[in-house]
CSV table of C-alpha atoms in Angstrom, one decimal:
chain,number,residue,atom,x,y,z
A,1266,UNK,CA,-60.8,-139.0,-176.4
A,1267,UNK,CA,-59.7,-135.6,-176.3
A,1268,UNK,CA,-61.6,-133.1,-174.5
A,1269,UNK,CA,-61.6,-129.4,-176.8
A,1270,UNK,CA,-60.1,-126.6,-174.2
A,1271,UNK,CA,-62.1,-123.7,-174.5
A,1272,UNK,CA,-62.0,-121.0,-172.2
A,1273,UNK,CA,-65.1,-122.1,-170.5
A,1274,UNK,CA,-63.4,-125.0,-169.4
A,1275,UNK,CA,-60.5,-123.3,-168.4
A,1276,UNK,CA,-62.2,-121.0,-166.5
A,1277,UNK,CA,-64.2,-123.8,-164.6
A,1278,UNK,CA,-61.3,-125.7,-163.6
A,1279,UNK,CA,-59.6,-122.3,-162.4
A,1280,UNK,CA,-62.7,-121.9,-159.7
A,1281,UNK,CA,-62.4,-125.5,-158.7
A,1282,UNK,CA,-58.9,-125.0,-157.7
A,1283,UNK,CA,-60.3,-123.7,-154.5
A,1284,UNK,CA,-62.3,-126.8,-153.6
A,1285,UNK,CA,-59.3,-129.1,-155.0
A,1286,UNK,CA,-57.0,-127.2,-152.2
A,1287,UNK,CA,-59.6,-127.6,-149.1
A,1288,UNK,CA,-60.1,-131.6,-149.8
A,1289,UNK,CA,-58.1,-133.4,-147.8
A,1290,UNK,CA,-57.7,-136.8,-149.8
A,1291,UNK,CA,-56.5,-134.8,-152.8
A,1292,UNK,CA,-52.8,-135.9,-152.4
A,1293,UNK,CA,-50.4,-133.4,-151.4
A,1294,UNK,CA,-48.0,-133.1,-154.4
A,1295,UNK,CA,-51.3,-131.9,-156.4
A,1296,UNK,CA,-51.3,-129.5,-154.0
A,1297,UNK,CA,-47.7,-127.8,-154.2
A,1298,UNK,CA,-47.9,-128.2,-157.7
A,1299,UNK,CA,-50.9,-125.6,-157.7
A,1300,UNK,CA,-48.8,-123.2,-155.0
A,1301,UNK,CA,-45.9,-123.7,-157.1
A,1302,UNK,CA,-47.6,-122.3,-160.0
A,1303,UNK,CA,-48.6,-119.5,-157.9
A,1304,UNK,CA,-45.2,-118.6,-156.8
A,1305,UNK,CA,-44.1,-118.5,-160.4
A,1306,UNK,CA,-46.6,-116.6,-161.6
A,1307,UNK,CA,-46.5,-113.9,-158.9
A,1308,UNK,CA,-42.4,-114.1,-159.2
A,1309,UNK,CA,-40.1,-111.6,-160.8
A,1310,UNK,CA,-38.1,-114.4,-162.5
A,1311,UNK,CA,-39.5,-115.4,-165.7
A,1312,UNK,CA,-38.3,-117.6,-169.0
A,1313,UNK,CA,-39.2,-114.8,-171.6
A,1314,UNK,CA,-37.8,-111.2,-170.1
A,1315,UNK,CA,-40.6,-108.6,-169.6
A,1316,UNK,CA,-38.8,-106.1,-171.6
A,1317,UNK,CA,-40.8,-108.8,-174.9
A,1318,UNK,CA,-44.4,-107.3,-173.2
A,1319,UNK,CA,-46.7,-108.8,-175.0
A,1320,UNK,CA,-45.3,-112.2,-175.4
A,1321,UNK,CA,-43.9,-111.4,-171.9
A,1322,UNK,CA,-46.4,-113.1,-170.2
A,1323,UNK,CA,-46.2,-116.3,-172.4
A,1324,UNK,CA,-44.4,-118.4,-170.2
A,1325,UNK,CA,-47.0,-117.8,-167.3
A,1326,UNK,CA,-49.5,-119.0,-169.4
A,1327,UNK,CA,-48.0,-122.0,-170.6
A,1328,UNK,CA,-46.6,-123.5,-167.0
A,1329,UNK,CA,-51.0,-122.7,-165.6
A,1330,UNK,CA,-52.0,-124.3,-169.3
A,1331,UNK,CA,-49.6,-127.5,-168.2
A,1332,UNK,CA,-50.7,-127.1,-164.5
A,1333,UNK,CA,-54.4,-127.3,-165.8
A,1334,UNK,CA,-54.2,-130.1,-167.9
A,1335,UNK,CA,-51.9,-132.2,-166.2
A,1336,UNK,CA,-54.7,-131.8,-162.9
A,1337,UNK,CA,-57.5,-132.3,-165.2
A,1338,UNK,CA,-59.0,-135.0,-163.7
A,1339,UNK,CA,-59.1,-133.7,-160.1
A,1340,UNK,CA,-60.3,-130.7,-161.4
A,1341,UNK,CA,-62.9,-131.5,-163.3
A,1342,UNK,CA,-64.7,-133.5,-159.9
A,1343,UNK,CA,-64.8,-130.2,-158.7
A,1344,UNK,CA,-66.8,-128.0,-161.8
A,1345,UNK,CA,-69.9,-128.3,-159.2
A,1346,UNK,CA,-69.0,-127.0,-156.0
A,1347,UNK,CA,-67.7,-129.0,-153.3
A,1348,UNK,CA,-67.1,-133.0,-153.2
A,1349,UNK,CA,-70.3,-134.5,-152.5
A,1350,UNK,CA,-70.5,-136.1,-148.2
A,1351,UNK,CA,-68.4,-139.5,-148.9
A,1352,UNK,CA,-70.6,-141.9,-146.5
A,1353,UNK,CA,-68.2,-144.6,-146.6
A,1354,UNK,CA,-66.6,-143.7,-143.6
A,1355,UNK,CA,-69.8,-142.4,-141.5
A,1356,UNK,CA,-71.2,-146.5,-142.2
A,1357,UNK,CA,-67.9,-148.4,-142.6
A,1358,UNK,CA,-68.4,-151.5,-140.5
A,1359,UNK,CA,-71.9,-151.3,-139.6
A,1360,UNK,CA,-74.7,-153.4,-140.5
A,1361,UNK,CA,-78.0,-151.3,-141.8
A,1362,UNK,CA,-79.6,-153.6,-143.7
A,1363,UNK,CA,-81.4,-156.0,-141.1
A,1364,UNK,CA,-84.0,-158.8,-141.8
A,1365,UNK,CA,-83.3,-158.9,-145.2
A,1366,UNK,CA,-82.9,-162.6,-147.5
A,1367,UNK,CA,-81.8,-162.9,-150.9
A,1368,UNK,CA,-81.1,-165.2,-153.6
A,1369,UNK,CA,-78.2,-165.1,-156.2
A,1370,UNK,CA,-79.4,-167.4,-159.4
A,1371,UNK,CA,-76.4,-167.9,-162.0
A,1372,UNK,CA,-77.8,-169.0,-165.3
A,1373,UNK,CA,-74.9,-170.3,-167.8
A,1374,UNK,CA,-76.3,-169.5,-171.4
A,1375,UNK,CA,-73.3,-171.3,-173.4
A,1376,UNK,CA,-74.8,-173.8,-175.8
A,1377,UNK,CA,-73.2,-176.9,-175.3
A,1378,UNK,CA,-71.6,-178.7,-178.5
């Protein structure tokens, strides 16, 4: 389904592209695409010359519109603030449940012709 890009949503995943940068398992071609974008828009090379001012600026906005939707996903984990403590490593290979029994019972509700 597609997801309606307002400028709120914009704007959100702008502010998580400071949490997206400091996480480490984000991979790091995610990465350069964001400092790409930067470069680009901070560069004096453009498509559209800035002698066209107010369409000048066009292009800038389209590549960080791309850049935005094509990292949607990693962006929006990051609307809240910073990724949530991933315990999987601090209890990978440990046992902390102790004493405990259960029972699996598997109940096969197909009627039988």
């Amino acid at each position: 389904m597609y997801q309606f890009i307002g400028f709120n949503v914009i704007f959100k995943r702008i502010k998580a592209i400071k949490f997206m940068m400091k996480d480490k398992s984000v991979p790091l071609r995610k990465k350069l695409l964001i400092v790409l974008g930067i470069i680009y828009l901070v560069s004096p090379i453009d498509l559209i010359p800035p002698v066209l001012f107010p369409i000048a600026w066009m292009d800038d906005l389209v590549v960080w519109i791309w850049i935005l939707w094509h990292l949607k996903d990693v962006l929006d984990k990051y609307w809240v603030g910073e990724k949530t403590e991933d315990l999987s490593k601090k209890y990978k290979d440990k046992n902390i449940i102790d004493d405990a029994t259960y029972e699996v019972n598997v109940h096969d509700n197909k009627e039988s012709d």
